[in-house]
Every structure is written in C-alpha cells, then in structure tokens.
C-alpha cells in the first residue's frame, strides 16, 4: 500500500465515522503516525531505486575495454572485447557491445581485465 492509498483510507474513515461514536483522538494520532511511517518508507524505497539505477550504470560502464565471454543465441560461447554499453532502462536490460554484437549483460559468462 502506498502513501496515497493509505491517506485515502484514513480520510474515508474520518468522513464516514459514526457521529455518535467519533474516532478516539489517540487512535487518530496513531493513524497519523502510521501515515508518516508509510510516507518515509516510500521515500526510502524511491531513493533505493535511484541508487540501484546509478550502481547498475556504473557497473555497466566498467565493462568497456574488458574481455568477456558470453553465450550466443545459438548456444556457442563467444569471446571479445566490450567497446560500449547501453544502460538499462525500466523496460530493457543493459547491453554490452562485443565485437559489434549487442549482448545482454545477463548473458556474459566471463569478464577479465
């Protein structure tokens, strides 16, 4: 549950509470504190996602100039030098260009200096 969903539930609970039995103020404070925690956890998650993307980009960039082996689509093992890399996006895997062939980084089997 993200922070927006949590806030919508909290507002709905307050809006539709029984006027003859209002929510206890300590319960409201507890729910508000829980909302703050959900928001903080969401922010931490967003920061971790950003740091992971930077780490992946750094790792991919470090492959340039390295000798690598990979399993080709026909099942053979091919060796070559990485000339460039394409950084991963949300929908694509990072790719290394080895001897002019774009190879998904996940298919690399050996990396040497």
Tab-separated table of C-alpha atoms in Angstrom:
chain	number	residue	atom	x	y	z
A	1	UNK	CA	0.000	0.000	0.000
A	2	UNK	CA	1.455	3.350	-0.969
A	3	UNK	CA	1.100	6.577	0.967
A	4	UNK	CA	-1.676	7.962	-1.255
A	5	UNK	CA	-3.843	4.872	-0.768
A	6	UNK	CA	-3.226	4.991	2.978
A	7	UNK	CA	-4.225	8.661	3.114
A	8	UNK	CA	-7.408	7.989	1.103
A	9	UNK	CA	-8.387	5.237	3.539
A	10	UNK	CA	-7.696	7.496	6.522
A	11	UNK	CA	-9.781	10.338	5.051
A	12	UNK	CA	-12.631	7.941	4.180
A	13	UNK	CA	-12.586	6.554	7.712
A	14	UNK	CA	-12.868	10.052	9.182
A	15	UNK	CA	-15.515	11.126	6.668
A	16	UNK	CA	-17.800	8.165	7.302
A	17	UNK	CA	-17.327	7.727	11.038
A	18	UNK	CA	-20.394	7.476	13.240
A	19	UNK	CA	-21.051	10.971	14.685
A	20	UNK	CA	-22.337	9.388	17.884
A	21	UNK	CA	-19.149	7.351	18.252
A	22	UNK	CA	-16.316	9.514	16.904
A	23	UNK	CA	-12.856	8.070	16.498
A	24	UNK	CA	-10.753	8.316	19.628
A	25	UNK	CA	-8.154	11.104	19.322
A	26	UNK	CA	-5.361	8.722	20.325
A	27	UNK	CA	-6.422	6.370	17.504
A	28	UNK	CA	-6.291	9.304	15.085
A	29	UNK	CA	-2.797	10.222	16.293
A	30	UNK	CA	-1.710	6.593	15.885
A	31	UNK	CA	-3.057	6.518	12.328
A	32	UNK	CA	-1.365	9.820	11.504
A	33	UNK	CA	1.932	8.451	12.818
A	34	UNK	CA	1.436	5.323	10.711
A	35	UNK	CA	0.867	7.544	7.664
A	36	UNK	CA	4.145	9.341	8.376
A	37	UNK	CA	5.925	5.992	8.563
A	38	UNK	CA	4.399	4.799	5.282
A	39	UNK	CA	5.468	8.057	3.625
A	40	UNK	CA	9.022	7.757	4.980
A	41	UNK	CA	9.277	4.141	3.810
A	42	UNK	CA	8.053	5.138	0.342
A	43	UNK	CA	10.729	7.852	0.178
A	44	UNK	CA	13.411	5.353	1.216
A	45	UNK	CA	12.188	2.924	-1.435
A	46	UNK	CA	12.366	5.637	-4.104
A	47	UNK	CA	15.913	6.552	-3.040
A	48	UNK	CA	16.988	2.894	-3.121
A	49	UNK	CA	15.590	2.531	-6.637
A	50	UNK	CA	17.552	5.582	-7.755
A	51	UNK	CA	20.774	4.342	-6.134
A	52	UNK	CA	20.344	0.911	-7.730
A	53	UNK	CA	19.981	2.509	-11.169
A	54	UNK	CA	23.193	4.515	-10.628
A	55	UNK	CA	25.044	1.417	-9.405
A	56	UNK	CA	23.930	-0.557	-12.460
A	57	UNK	CA	25.079	2.239	-14.775
A	58	UNK	CA	28.470	2.374	-13.058
A	59	UNK	CA	28.866	-1.394	-13.240
A	60	UNK	CA	27.910	-1.480	-16.908
A	61	UNK	CA	30.330	1.347	-17.719
A	62	UNK	CA	33.163	-0.549	-16.041
A	63	UNK	CA	32.809	-3.292	-18.685
A	64	UNK	CA	34.170	-1.088	-21.502
A	65	UNK	CA	37.576	-2.385	-22.590
A	66	UNK	CA	37.173	-5.697	-20.740
A	67	UNK	CA	37.493	-9.074	-22.410
A	68	UNK	CA	34.277	-11.033	-21.976
A	69	UNK	CA	32.774	-14.357	-22.922
A	70	UNK	CA	29.076	-14.852	-23.481
A	71	UNK	CA	26.657	-17.490	-24.611
A	72	UNK	CA	25.345	-16.617	-28.067
A	73	UNK	CA	21.745	-17.272	-29.079
A	74	UNK	CA	22.841	-20.432	-30.923
A	75	UNK	CA	24.371	-21.803	-27.694
A	76	UNK	CA	28.016	-21.239	-28.614
A	77	UNK	CA	30.443	-19.391	-26.381
A	78	UNK	CA	31.918	-16.268	-27.950
A	79	UNK	CA	34.761	-14.109	-26.619
A	80	UNK	CA	35.542	-10.481	-27.418
A	81	UNK	CA	36.195	-7.012	-26.060
A	82	UNK	CA	33.422	-4.689	-24.887
A	83	UNK	CA	33.504	-1.497	-26.956
A	84	UNK	CA	30.426	0.177	-25.470
A	85	UNK	CA	27.468	-0.419	-23.194
A	86	UNK	CA	23.820	0.575	-23.296
A	87	UNK	CA	22.496	1.394	-19.846
A	88	UNK	CA	19.399	-0.473	-18.680
A	89	UNK	CA	16.064	1.286	-18.526
A	90	UNK	CA	12.888	0.291	-16.736
A	91	UNK	CA	11.939	-1.907	-19.697
A	92	UNK	CA	15.287	-3.050	-21.120
A	93	UNK	CA	18.317	-4.921	-19.811
A	94	UNK	CA	21.793	-3.378	-20.023
A	95	UNK	CA	23.659	-4.452	-23.144
A	96	UNK	CA	27.368	-4.673	-23.907
A	97	UNK	CA	28.603	-4.314	-27.471
A	98	UNK	CA	31.090	-7.151	-28.037
A	99	UNK	CA	32.748	-7.359	-31.469
A	100	UNK	CA	29.870	-5.289	-32.879
A	101	UNK	CA	27.167	-7.517	-31.368
A	102	UNK	CA	24.753	-6.221	-28.702
A	103	UNK	CA	24.804	-8.751	-25.865
A	104	UNK	CA	22.501	-8.552	-22.816
A	105	UNK	CA	24.744	-8.230	-19.748
A	106	UNK	CA	22.940	-11.183	-18.175
A	107	UNK	CA	24.386	-13.465	-20.868
A	108	UNK	CA	28.011	-12.622	-20.024
A	109	UNK	CA	29.712	-15.662	-18.521
A	110	UNK	CA	33.295	-14.433	-18.014
A	111	UNK	CA	34.790	-10.966	-17.547
A	112	UNK	CA	38.568	-10.415	-17.492
A	113	UNK	CA	40.782	-7.342	-17.464
